[in-house]
Amino acid sequence: MLAASCYFYMAFVPAYILILGFTIVIDYIAGIYLESVQSKPAKRAILIISLVSNIGILAFFKYFNFFNHTVDSLLGIAHTHTPLPYITFLLPIGLSFHTFQAMSYTIEVYRGNHKAEKHFGIYALYVMFYPQLVAGPIERPQNILFQFHTKMKYNFSDMKAGLMQMAFGLFKKVVIADRLGEFVDQVYANPHSSNGKTMLIASILYSFQIYCDFSGYSDIGIGAARTMGFTLLKNFNTPYFATTIGKFWSRWHISLSTWFRDYLYIPLGGNRVTMLRNFFNIMVVFLISGLWHGARNTFIIWGGLHGFLLIAENVINRVLKKYQLTFPDNFVVNLFRTLFIFLLVTLAWIFFRSPNMHSALQFIKTITHFSIHDKIIYGQFHPLYLAFIFVLIAFLLLKEKYYLVIPTGNNKVFYFSFITIMLCCYFLGIYNSSQFIYFQF
Amino acid sequence: MSKFFGSVILAVLLAIYLISSSSELTKQIMLKKGQSDNKYFASDSYRFGDLFGMSYIPGFKIPAVRDHIKPVKNCFANNINVYAVCDSYVWDFVADKKLYCGADTFIYAITNIREKLHVKLNPKKQNVLLLEFSERNVRGIVNDSTYIDNLLTSSDRSYVESPESDSGIYASITNYLFNKKIEKNLELNTWDYAFLTPVKNLKTYINSHLLHKEDNGVEIAPDNKRLLLKVTTDSLQDASSFQNVSDKEVNHIVDRLNSVYTKAKLLGYNNVLLSIIPNPVSIYYPNLRGQTYNNLLSRIQNSPALKLKVIDVYTPYKASAQSLYYPTDTHWNSNGIYIWLNQVNAALAN
């Protein structure tokens, strides 16, 4: 399994395996020393060395040019420039994901929540396990390391469940996400020839595109691991059915949200501090979460917006609690709350999708000029094509509402469903080599 | 028993993967499949035209049979070395020195993959540089200054430098083990068989008739007589015959071509020929969907600043009543080739 994972990683840029190997060796040794050393300052020093080596590589590859550009812009005010050159190289694939996964190991060993892994190969596999190497879920040692010690046995039920999850993940990617992406890309590429209604539709479609793209990858990764008998963490749980921003974040990219909760938010004091300090903690977590996605202002704004929304929600909840008010718990109110949260999330996605701040603001400005009388600019698409897209979204929402996991207990149902999904993937799928959106992170 | 079948399946999958890791082996298999008449296992990717192979649009399964191109007759020139910088119009159809009047040597570098020419010119011979671009590629290639500025080099031997042919053991091993074309190769080795063509036709039918969307980069001509490459018909694309190209850019293209001419002359070439092959849509449908042809080709060829000798096929192509391109392929057929070849040979003979 380790050899397969190495091969998988090296298929991108073979030499980068040396960088990953370097951090694996450091973290492996750090783990063993963290367990054996008794002195707290020594433990802390080892943890810091491990974290610095991980974050250092992440910072160098992902943020060096961003940092350089920012310093350059600031120095530009004084008519001078940074002497540091810009570096052009390919970002190692899945860097942010496996770095965070490696850090969670050393932190857990430091905290005494998990024993150090003595077997180097198994530790290396923990970092490199190929189904989740490039885009998560970001695993925890408690969940996966013991599974690597267990002798793998072929299990037909796991095989069926894994294959079904992979098939539907592929369906989400090639049938829904990439199809939505075509329309979204067209609108984002030609913002000046679009109107408010078209841009609003594109924004809504992007919300579903990124969900299907990312959760589709997670499904494929989790399913692939399942076929081999491994259970990975759940990464999505119908996020667009959330009625609050807080709930949205407990359902979207769960493995990253819980990582930030456990290793940043709680160490900062979490919510067991003053109200203002709590808000500060929330904002820090979301700004860093935005930066985690990429070295771009728009990602930071996206994170900041979510932080702001969560703080606003917190304030509203405190006010409601003070006056002993609650939202009625019925279908209509919940539907409106869900739609409202969806629109807020969609608004934030505009920053995530836009190449720069100017484009994002321009996009939002055009949406504010929305008129019900606007004619949708279909461009190269037929109205029927757009209608089909909405049918797909409706199908997805119904499926997620009633069958988050497609049942595979009955063999006949399994074969029928699996073959049907695969046929749909072939006949309705878009195959133009578009990458998974989260591969860039 | 199930263990045995499992092992067999694994072995077959591994074999397919290993074969697909080799682009050369896959290419050989493709050639064999392309030449085969087997109605189940032949390849339909190219024998009905590359546009059919891209799109599998039902109703366009028209054989794109290649005629044998005959060598030039009544040629009185000799001692000519032809060095071509070209795309598939030349290297795939007319890359034989026998076709060129008086040619002792015919060496070509392929522009699409940015091959460069390193040449030791023989001063006792007529050294001719032939620049051939298809209309859809000319802007992209000529505007690529890092390529065009280093296209020609004098050398102690003549050879073509290809960015795709990394030398050394490390490069060879990594190219095989981590072949960047493996997805395409796997597709060709597992999915490119004639018996699957109806399935591909059905997919195209569903997408075009039910969803009104083609995902294959191919468009059916308004008169239903031929297929057209979408990048040449979509005005948003640089390769399009309908994208507005400013005079400034045309002048820039001419300047870049002139710089190649100057360099070639400095290196000792006797003659430099320029040939731009029109997009089929420029010839047959210059007002497709109400658009207007940008006349890029004539604007370059007729620029007074251009120093290169032009092999103009646009004018005779427009005047010709014959079919000059395969209806389901991006390339010219033998009629189109002979018009071009006659002009090239006339230029060589002079």
mmCIF file of C-alpha atoms in Angstrom, chain B:
data_model
loop_
_atom_site.group_PDB
_atom_site.id
_atom_site.type_symbol
_atom_site.label_atom_id
_atom_site.label_comp_id
_atom_site.label_asym_id
_atom_site.label_seq_id
_atom_site.Cartn_x
_atom_site.Cartn_y
_atom_site.Cartn_z
ATOM 1 C CA MET B 1 -11.562 -20.628 -8.263
ATOM 2 C CA SER B 2 -12.458 -17.019 -7.493
ATOM 3 C CA LYS B 3 -8.820 -16.465 -6.503
ATOM 4 C CA PHE B 4 -7.760 -17.709 -9.917
ATOM 5 C CA PHE B 5 -10.170 -15.400 -11.747
ATOM 6 C CA GLY B 6 -9.135 -12.525 -9.521
ATOM 7 C CA SER B 7 -5.504 -13.133 -10.416
ATOM 8 C CA VAL B 8 -6.302 -13.300 -14.133
ATOM 9 C CA ILE B 9 -8.223 -10.016 -14.003
ATOM 10 C CA LEU B 10 -5.403 -8.378 -12.072
ATOM 11 C CA ALA B 11 -2.835 -9.645 -14.577
ATOM 12 C CA VAL B 12 -4.875 -8.319 -17.518
ATOM 13 C CA LEU B 13 -5.302 -4.905 -15.887
ATOM 14 C CA LEU B 14 -1.604 -4.744 -15.078
ATOM 15 C CA ALA B 15 -0.717 -5.659 -18.657
ATOM 16 C CA ILE B 16 -2.974 -2.896 -20.017
ATOM 17 C CA TYR B 17 -1.373 -0.442 -17.614
ATOM 18 C CA LEU B 18 2.157 -1.448 -18.576
ATOM 19 C CA ILE B 19 1.387 -1.224 -22.290
ATOM 20 C CA SER B 20 -0.250 2.161 -21.815
ATOM 21 C CA SER B 21 2.800 3.420 -19.945
ATOM 22 C CA SER B 22 4.652 3.230 -23.238
ATOM 23 C CA SER B 23 3.516 5.899 -25.674
ATOM 24 C CA GLU B 24 5.568 4.281 -28.428
ATOM 25 C CA LEU B 25 3.934 0.882 -27.976
ATOM 26 C CA THR B 26 0.487 2.479 -27.808
ATOM 27 C CA LYS B 27 1.263 4.391 -31.004
ATOM 28 C CA GLN B 28 2.266 1.180 -32.771
ATOM 29 C CA ILE B 29 -0.934 -0.533 -31.623
ATOM 30 C CA MET B 30 -2.932 2.490 -32.782
ATOM 31 C CA LEU B 31 -1.308 2.355 -36.214
ATOM 32 C CA LYS B 32 -2.132 -1.326 -36.532
ATOM 33 C CA LYS B 33 -5.703 -0.734 -35.380
ATOM 34 C CA GLY B 34 -6.041 2.208 -37.754
ATOM 35 C CA GLN B 35 -4.953 0.105 -40.729
ATOM 36 C CA SER B 36 -7.031 -2.901 -39.754
ATOM 37 C CA ASP B 37 -10.312 -3.756 -41.463
ATOM 38 C CA ASN B 38 -11.566 -5.792 -38.554
ATOM 39 C CA LYS B 39 -15.064 -4.528 -37.952
ATOM 40 C CA TYR B 40 -14.874 -5.021 -34.192
ATOM 41 C CA PHE B 41 -11.312 -4.251 -33.136
ATOM 42 C CA ALA B 42 -10.106 -1.640 -35.615
ATOM 43 C CA SER B 43 -9.748 1.951 -34.459
ATOM 44 C CA ASP B 44 -12.274 4.514 -35.680
ATOM 45 C CA SER B 45 -10.375 7.468 -34.235
ATOM 46 C CA TYR B 46 -8.749 8.565 -37.464
ATOM 47 C CA ARG B 47 -9.869 6.451 -40.389
ATOM 48 C CA PHE B 48 -13.120 8.406 -40.653
ATOM 49 C CA GLY B 49 -11.322 11.696 -40.101
ATOM 50 C CA ASP B 50 -9.963 13.225 -36.918
ATOM 51 C CA LEU B 51 -13.093 15.338 -36.442
ATOM 52 C CA PHE B 52 -15.271 12.231 -36.487
ATOM 53 C CA GLY B 53 -12.829 10.617 -34.065
ATOM 54 C CA MET B 54 -13.207 13.585 -31.736
ATOM 55 C CA SER B 55 -16.963 13.784 -31.908
ATOM 56 C CA TYR B 56 -18.467 10.489 -33.094
ATOM 57 C CA ILE B 57 -21.342 12.474 -34.571
ATOM 58 C CA PRO B 58 -23.734 9.949 -36.148
ATOM 59 C CA GLY B 59 -24.069 10.303 -39.902
ATOM 60 C CA PHE B 60 -20.499 11.427 -40.494
ATOM 61 C CA LYS B 61 -18.776 8.073 -40.558
ATOM 62 C CA ILE B 62 -17.213 8.865 -43.920
ATOM 63 C CA PRO B 63 -13.935 7.129 -44.726
ATOM 64 C CA ALA B 64 -11.065 9.607 -44.965
ATOM 65 C CA VAL B 65 -9.024 7.509 -47.351
ATOM 66 C CA ARG B 66 -5.634 8.936 -48.123
ATOM 67 C CA ASP B 67 -4.597 8.868 -51.769
ATOM 68 C CA HIS B 68 -1.031 8.135 -52.636
ATOM 69 C CA ILE B 69 0.632 11.466 -53.351
ATOM 70 C CA LYS B 70 2.677 11.147 -56.532
ATOM 71 C CA PRO B 71 6.153 12.641 -56.855
ATOM 72 C CA VAL B 72 6.618 15.677 -59.016
ATOM 73 C CA LYS B 73 7.187 15.137 -62.760
ATOM 74 C CA ASN B 74 9.226 17.290 -65.137
ATOM 75 C CA CYS B 75 11.383 18.765 -62.458
ATOM 76 C CA PHE B 76 14.645 20.188 -63.623
ATOM 77 C CA ALA B 77 15.957 21.480 -60.347
ATOM 78 C CA ASN B 78 18.462 19.640 -58.223
ATOM 79 C CA ASN B 79 20.792 19.997 -55.277
ATOM 80 C CA ILE B 80 18.154 21.432 -52.966
ATOM 81 C CA ASN B 81 17.966 20.862 -49.249
ATOM 82 C CA VAL B 82 14.521 21.609 -47.838
ATOM 83 C CA TYR B 83 14.232 22.417 -44.154
ATOM 84 C CA ALA B 84 10.630 22.689 -43.052
ATOM 85 C CA VAL B 85 9.091 24.133 -39.932
ATOM 86 C CA CYS B 86 5.579 22.814 -40.137
ATOM 87 C CA ASP B 87 2.503 21.270 -38.553
ATOM 88 C CA SER B 88 0.518 18.146 -39.369
ATOM 89 C CA TYR B 89 -0.515 19.394 -42.822
ATOM 90 C CA VAL B 90 3.043 18.743 -43.922
ATOM 91 C CA TRP B 91 4.593 16.198 -41.583
ATOM 92 C CA ASP B 92 1.580 13.904 -41.650
ATOM 93 C CA PHE B 93 0.849 14.149 -45.383
ATOM 94 C CA VAL B 94 3.819 15.314 -47.453
ATOM 95 C CA ALA B 95 6.982 14.619 -45.475
ATOM 96 C CA ASP B 96 8.747 12.761 -48.273
ATOM 97 C CA LYS B 97 11.674 14.374 -50.076
ATOM 98 C CA LYS B 98 10.561 12.705 -53.346
ATOM 99 C CA LEU B 99 7.595 15.071 -53.403
ATOM 100 C CA TYR B 100 9.778 18.155 -53.506
ATOM 101 C CA CYS B 101 11.393 19.217 -56.750
ATOM 102 C CA GLY B 102 15.123 18.612 -56.709
ATOM 103 C CA ALA B 103 15.235 17.899 -53.009
ATOM 104 C CA ASP B 104 18.134 15.819 -51.748
ATOM 105 C CA THR B 105 17.155 16.352 -48.138
ATOM 106 C CA PHE B 106 13.884 17.013 -46.396
ATOM 107 C CA ILE B 107 14.116 17.677 -42.663
ATOM 108 C CA TYR B 108 11.189 18.969 -40.654
ATOM 109 C CA ALA B 109 10.547 20.382 -37.208
ATOM 110 C CA ILE B 110 7.008 20.252 -35.827
ATOM 111 C CA THR B 111 5.722 23.582 -34.572
ATOM 112 C CA ASN B 112 2.903 22.295 -32.373
ATOM 113 C CA ILE B 113 5.361 20.573 -30.071
ATOM 114 C CA ARG B 114 7.857 23.414 -30.398
ATOM 115 C CA GLU B 115 10.606 21.524 -32.164
ATOM 116 C CA LYS B 116 13.618 23.574 -33.248
ATOM 117 C CA LEU B 117 15.895 23.247 -36.260
ATOM 118 C CA HIS B 118 19.634 22.941 -35.791
ATOM 119 C CA VAL B 119 21.211 22.880 -39.202
ATOM 120 C CA LYS B 120 24.619 22.587 -40.776
ATOM 121 C CA LEU B 121 23.966 24.195 -44.141
ATOM 122 C CA ASN B 122 25.803 22.921 -47.183
ATOM 123 C CA PRO B 123 26.961 25.981 -49.143
ATOM 124 C CA LYS B 124 27.182 23.884 -52.313
ATOM 125 C CA LYS B 125 23.420 23.361 -52.252
ATOM 126 C CA GLN B 126 20.333 25.517 -52.405
ATOM 127 C CA ASN B 127 19.109 25.657 -48.807
ATOM 128 C CA VAL B 128 15.429 26.424 -48.579
ATOM 129 C CA LEU B 129 13.526 27.112 -45.400
ATOM 130 C CA LEU B 130 9.832 26.321 -45.657
ATOM 131 C CA LEU B 131 7.605 27.786 -42.963
ATOM 132 C CA GLU B 132 4.188 26.163 -42.971
ATOM 133 C CA PHE B 133 1.445 27.066 -40.504
ATOM 134 C CA SER B 134 -2.202 26.209 -40.475
ATOM 135 C CA GLU B 135 -4.303 29.329 -40.101
ATOM 136 C CA ARG B 136 -5.605 28.240 -36.722
ATOM 137 C CA ASN B 137 -2.085 27.932 -35.300
ATOM 138 C CA VAL B 138 -0.253 30.832 -36.862
ATOM 139 C CA ARG B 139 -1.041 33.422 -34.189
ATOM 140 C CA GLY B 140 -0.215 31.167 -31.277
ATOM 141 C CA ILE B 141 3.078 30.001 -32.721
ATOM 142 C CA VAL B 142 4.379 33.244 -34.178
ATOM 143 C CA ASN B 143 3.444 35.197 -31.047
ATOM 144 C CA ASP B 144 5.388 32.706 -28.918
ATOM 145 C CA SER B 145 8.602 34.719 -28.989
ATOM 146 C CA THR B 146 10.611 32.314 -26.813
ATOM 147 C CA TYR B 147 10.016 29.699 -29.476
ATOM 148 C CA ILE B 148 10.150 31.727 -32.663
ATOM 149 C CA ASP B 149 13.324 33.612 -31.639
ATOM 150 C CA ASN B 150 15.140 30.334 -31.092
ATOM 151 C CA LEU B 151 13.636 28.399 -33.965
ATOM 152 C CA LEU B 152 16.796 28.301 -36.095
ATOM 153 C CA THR B 153 20.332 27.618 -35.020
ATOM 154 C CA SER B 154 23.513 26.925 -36.890
ATOM 155 C CA SER B 155 25.127 23.696 -35.797
ATOM 156 C CA ASP B 156 27.947 21.295 -36.618
ATOM 157 C CA ARG B 157 25.325 18.733 -37.637
ATOM 158 C CA SER B 158 21.717 18.886 -38.749
ATOM 159 C CA TYR B 159 19.099 17.691 -36.287
ATOM 160 C CA VAL B 160 15.736 18.541 -34.798
ATOM 161 C CA GLU B 161 15.591 19.412 -31.124
ATOM 162 C CA SER B 162 12.385 18.141 -29.574
ATOM 163 C CA PRO B 163 11.282 19.159 -26.093
ATOM 164 C CA GLU B 164 9.508 15.803 -25.835
ATOM 165 C CA SER B 165 12.619 13.691 -26.240
ATOM 166 C CA ASP B 166 14.377 13.956 -22.903
ATOM 167 C CA SER B 167 17.585 12.073 -22.927
ATOM 168 C CA GLY B 168 19.269 10.217 -20.090
ATOM 169 C CA ILE B 169 18.379 7.165 -18.080
ATOM 170 C CA TYR B 170 16.536 9.094 -15.359
ATOM 171 C CA ALA B 171 14.332 10.851 -17.919
ATOM 172 C CA SER B 172 13.648 7.598 -19.775
ATOM 173 C CA ILE B 173 12.677 5.762 -16.600
ATOM 174 C CA THR B 174 10.492 8.537 -15.231
ATOM 175 C CA ASN B 175 8.879 9.050 -18.644
ATOM 176 C CA TYR B 176 7.890 5.395 -18.682
ATOM 177 C CA LEU B 177 6.921 5.028 -15.035
ATOM 178 C CA PHE B 178 5.099 8.338 -14.803
ATOM 179 C CA ASN B 179 3.988 8.843 -18.375
ATOM 180 C CA LYS B 180 2.029 12.092 -18.586
ATOM 181 C CA LYS B 181 0.040 10.704 -21.511
ATOM 182 C CA ILE B 182 -1.072 7.591 -19.676
ATOM 183 C CA GLU B 183 -4.713 8.646 -19.429
ATOM 184 C CA LYS B 184 -4.913 9.135 -23.169
ATOM 185 C CA ASN B 185 -3.024 5.887 -23.783
ATOM 186 C CA LEU B 186 -5.313 3.962 -21.456
ATOM 187 C CA GLU B 187 -8.305 5.390 -23.274
ATOM 188 C CA LEU B 188 -6.873 4.347 -26.637
ATOM 189 C CA ASN B 189 -6.036 0.846 -25.446
ATOM 190 C CA THR B 190 -9.312 0.136 -23.694
ATOM 191 C CA TRP B 191 -11.916 2.223 -25.423
ATOM 192 C CA ASP B 192 -10.865 2.757 -29.012
ATOM 193 C CA TYR B 193 -12.470 -0.135 -30.839
ATOM 194 C CA ALA B 194 -14.909 -0.112 -33.737
ATOM 195 C CA PHE B 195 -17.466 -2.214 -31.867
ATOM 196 C CA LEU B 196 -17.804 0.645 -29.351
ATOM 197 C CA THR B 197 -18.472 3.292 -32.005
ATOM 198 C CA PRO B 198 -22.291 2.929 -31.822
ATOM 199 C CA VAL B 199 -22.095 3.551 -28.069
ATOM 200 C CA LYS B 200 -20.077 6.711 -28.700
ATOM 201 C CA ASN B 201 -22.562 7.743 -31.389
ATOM 202 C CA LEU B 202 -25.365 7.318 -28.877
ATOM 203 C CA LYS B 203 -23.594 9.520 -26.310
ATOM 204 C CA THR B 204 -23.136 12.234 -28.919
ATOM 205 C CA TYR B 205 -26.753 11.899 -29.987
ATOM 206 C CA ILE B 206 -28.064 12.234 -26.431
ATOM 207 C CA ASN B 207 -25.972 15.313 -25.758
ATOM 208 C CA SER B 208 -26.645 17.077 -29.026
ATOM 209 C CA HIS B 209 -30.315 16.234 -29.557
ATOM 210 C CA LEU B 210 -31.651 16.079 -26.032
ATOM 211 C CA LEU B 211 -29.406 18.604 -24.303
ATOM 212 C CA HIS B 212 -28.465 20.650 -27.355
ATOM 213 C CA LYS B 213 -24.838 20.537 -26.304
ATOM 214 C CA GLU B 214 -21.795 19.105 -28.014
ATOM 215 C CA ASP B 215 -18.868 18.523 -25.724
ATOM 216 C CA ASN B 216 -16.426 17.490 -28.352
ATOM 217 C CA GLY B 217 -15.001 20.587 -29.952
ATOM 218 C CA VAL B 218 -16.676 19.850 -33.282
ATOM 219 C CA GLU B 219 -19.469 21.645 -35.091
ATOM 220 C CA ILE B 220 -21.615 20.495 -37.983
ATOM 221 C CA ALA B 221 -21.469 22.861 -40.963
ATOM 222 C CA PRO B 222 -24.739 24.632 -41.810
ATOM 223 C CA ASP B 223 -25.148 22.640 -45.034
ATOM 224 C CA ASN B 224 -24.529 19.366 -43.135
ATOM 225 C CA LYS B 225 -21.777 18.521 -45.603
ATOM 226 C CA ARG B 226 -18.793 18.616 -43.278
ATOM 227 C CA LEU B 227 -17.578 18.850 -39.725
ATOM 228 C CA LEU B 228 -15.706 21.909 -38.501
ATOM 229 C CA LEU B 229 -13.247 22.282 -35.665
ATOM 230 C CA LYS B 230 -14.985 24.429 -33.087
ATOM 231 C CA VAL B 231 -11.955 26.500 -32.124
ATOM 232 C CA THR B 232 -11.891 27.758 -35.695
ATOM 233 C CA THR B 233 -15.561 28.754 -35.659
ATOM 234 C CA ASP B 234 -15.909 30.193 -32.148
ATOM 235 C CA SER B 235 -14.959 33.869 -32.218
ATOM 236 C CA LEU B 236 -13.859 33.717 -28.576
ATOM 237 C CA GLN B 237 -10.945 31.463 -29.529
ATOM 238 C CA ASP B 238 -7.612 32.717 -30.830
ATOM 239 C CA ALA B 239 -7.646 30.003 -33.485
ATOM 240 C CA SER B 240 -10.978 31.216 -34.842
ATOM 241 C CA SER B 241 -11.385 32.592 -38.330
ATOM 242 C CA PHE B 242 -13.898 35.023 -36.864
ATOM 243 C CA GLN B 243 -11.995 36.585 -34.010
ATOM 244 C CA ASN B 244 -11.217 40.223 -34.564
ATOM 245 C CA VAL B 245 -7.465 40.577 -35.109
ATOM 246 C CA SER B 246 -6.125 44.107 -34.923
ATOM 247 C CA ASP B 247 -3.811 45.596 -37.549
ATOM 248 C CA LYS B 248 -1.284 46.021 -34.768
ATOM 249 C CA GLU B 249 -1.240 42.275 -34.168
ATOM 250 C CA VAL B 250 -1.015 41.513 -37.882
ATOM 251 C CA ASN B 251 1.964 43.883 -38.113
ATOM 252 C CA HIS B 252 3.506 42.173 -35.123
ATOM 253 C CA ILE B 253 3.072 38.750 -36.755
ATOM 254 C CA VAL B 254 4.686 40.063 -39.937
ATOM 255 C CA ASP B 255 7.576 41.498 -37.884
ATOM 256 C CA ARG B 256 8.120 38.160 -36.183
ATOM 257 C CA LEU B 257 8.071 36.323 -39.507
ATOM 258 C CA ASN B 258 10.525 38.861 -40.909
ATOM 259 C CA SER B 259 12.814 38.260 -37.961
ATOM 260 C CA VAL B 260 12.858 34.548 -38.851
ATOM 261 C CA TYR B 261 13.642 35.537 -42.434
ATOM 262 C CA THR B 262 16.533 37.769 -41.337
ATOM 263 C CA LYS B 263 17.935 35.067 -39.087
ATOM 264 C CA ALA B 264 17.620 32.470 -41.856
ATOM 265 C CA LYS B 265 19.431 34.710 -44.301
ATOM 266 C CA LEU B 266 22.178 35.351 -41.770
ATOM 267 C CA LEU B 267 22.599 31.609 -41.315
ATOM 268 C CA GLY B 268 22.947 31.173 -45.067
ATOM 269 C CA TYR B 269 19.572 29.970 -46.303
ATOM 270 C CA ASN B 270 19.057 30.879 -49.963
ATOM 271 C CA ASN B 271 15.326 31.126 -49.872
ATOM 272 C CA VAL B 272 12.585 31.354 -47.239
ATOM 273 C CA LEU B 273 9.039 30.328 -48.133
ATOM 274 C CA LEU B 274 5.936 31.071 -46.116
ATOM 275 C CA SER B 275 2.766 29.066 -46.443
ATOM 276 C CA ILE B 276 -0.350 29.467 -44.322
ATOM 277 C CA ILE B 277 -3.011 26.835 -44.918
ATOM 278 C CA PRO B 278 -6.528 28.255 -44.507
ATOM 279 C CA ASN B 279 -9.012 26.844 -42.017
ATOM 280 C CA PRO B 280 -11.705 24.961 -43.966
ATOM 281 C CA VAL B 281 -14.293 27.320 -42.493
ATOM 282 C CA SER B 282 -12.449 30.313 -44.004
ATOM 283 C CA ILE B 283 -12.831 28.798 -47.461
ATOM 284 C CA TYR B 284 -16.310 27.304 -47.315
ATOM 285 C CA TYR B 285 -18.250 29.262 -44.679
ATOM 286 C CA PRO B 286 -16.706 32.752 -44.360
ATOM 287 C CA ASN B 287 -20.004 34.073 -42.997
ATOM 288 C CA LEU B 288 -20.831 31.222 -40.665
ATOM 289 C CA ARG B 289 -23.701 32.067 -38.337
ATOM 290 C CA GLY B 290 -23.651 35.687 -39.514
ATOM 291 C CA GLN B 291 -20.016 36.146 -38.514
ATOM 292 C CA THR B 292 -17.429 37.773 -40.757
ATOM 293 C CA TYR B 293 -14.151 36.152 -41.688
ATOM 294 C CA ASN B 294 -11.251 38.149 -40.241
ATOM 295 C CA ASN B 295 -9.145 37.721 -43.413
ATOM 296 C CA LEU B 296 -6.102 37.082 -41.268
ATOM 297 C CA LEU B 297 -4.428 35.031 -43.926
ATOM 298 C CA SER B 298 -4.644 37.603 -46.730
ATOM 299 C CA ARG B 299 -3.692 40.398 -44.354
ATOM 300 C CA ILE B 300 -0.453 38.628 -43.470
ATOM 301 C CA GLN B 301 0.309 37.431 -46.979
ATOM 302 C CA ASN B 302 -0.413 40.792 -48.594
ATOM 303 C CA SER B 303 1.397 42.903 -46.048
ATOM 304 C CA PRO B 304 3.860 45.123 -47.941
ATOM 305 C CA ALA B 305 6.337 44.704 -45.087
ATOM 306 C CA LEU B 306 6.502 40.925 -45.444
ATOM 307 C CA LYS B 307 9.897 39.790 -46.734
ATOM 308 C CA LEU B 308 9.187 36.084 -47.160
ATOM 309 C CA LYS B 309 8.128 34.548 -50.451
ATOM 310 C CA VAL B 310 4.494 33.472 -50.076
ATOM 311 C CA ILE B 311 3.038 30.177 -51.200
ATOM 312 C CA ASP B 312 -0.520 31.390 -51.542
ATOM 313 C CA VAL B 313 -3.113 28.641 -51.495
ATOM 314 C CA TYR B 314 -5.955 30.807 -50.218
ATOM 315 C CA THR B 315 -6.627 32.317 -53.653
ATOM 316 C CA PRO B 316 -6.653 29.044 -55.630
ATOM 317 C CA TYR B 317 -8.589 27.316 -52.850
ATOM 318 C CA LYS B 318 -11.307 29.966 -53.008
ATOM 319 C CA ALA B 319 -11.437 29.627 -56.783
ATOM 320 C CA SER B 320 -11.479 25.839 -56.804
ATOM 321 C CA ALA B 321 -14.713 23.932 -57.326
ATOM 322 C CA GLN B 322 -13.178 20.738 -55.968
ATOM 323 C CA SER B 323 -13.343 19.522 -52.408
ATOM 324 C CA LEU B 324 -9.971 20.372 -50.884
ATOM 325 C CA TYR B 325 -10.380 19.050 -47.357
ATOM 326 C CA TYR B 326 -11.730 15.778 -46.018
ATOM 327 C CA PRO B 327 -15.304 16.476 -44.898
ATOM 328 C CA THR B 328 -14.698 14.910 -41.480
ATOM 329 C CA ASP B 329 -11.082 15.919 -40.918
ATOM 330 C CA THR B 330 -9.239 19.135 -40.154
ATOM 331 C CA HIS B 331 -6.744 18.429 -42.945
ATOM 332 C CA TRP B 332 -6.518 18.762 -46.683
ATOM 333 C CA ASN B 333 -7.146 15.910 -49.096
ATOM 334 C CA SER B 334 -5.071 15.127 -52.182
ATOM 335 C CA ASN B 335 -6.742 17.925 -54.209
ATOM 336 C CA GLY B 336 -5.693 20.472 -51.630
ATOM 337 C CA ILE B 337 -2.246 18.954 -51.341
ATOM 338 C CA TYR B 338 -1.518 19.089 -55.083
ATOM 339 C CA ILE B 339 -2.447 22.771 -55.301
ATOM 340 C CA TRP B 340 0.003 23.497 -52.523
ATOM 341 C CA LEU B 341 2.685 21.123 -53.722
ATOM 342 C CA ASN B 342 2.657 22.517 -57.256
ATOM 343 C CA GLN B 343 3.249 26.001 -55.922
ATOM 344 C CA VAL B 344 6.008 24.882 -53.579
ATOM 345 C CA ASN B 345 7.730 22.981 -56.361
ATOM 346 C CA ALA B 346 7.433 25.936 -58.700
ATOM 347 C CA ALA B 347 9.116 28.068 -56.057
ATOM 348 C CA LEU B 348 11.861 25.458 -55.572
ATOM 349 C CA ALA B 349 12.457 25.161 -59.296
ATOM 350 C CA ASN B 350 12.915 28.898 -59.573
#
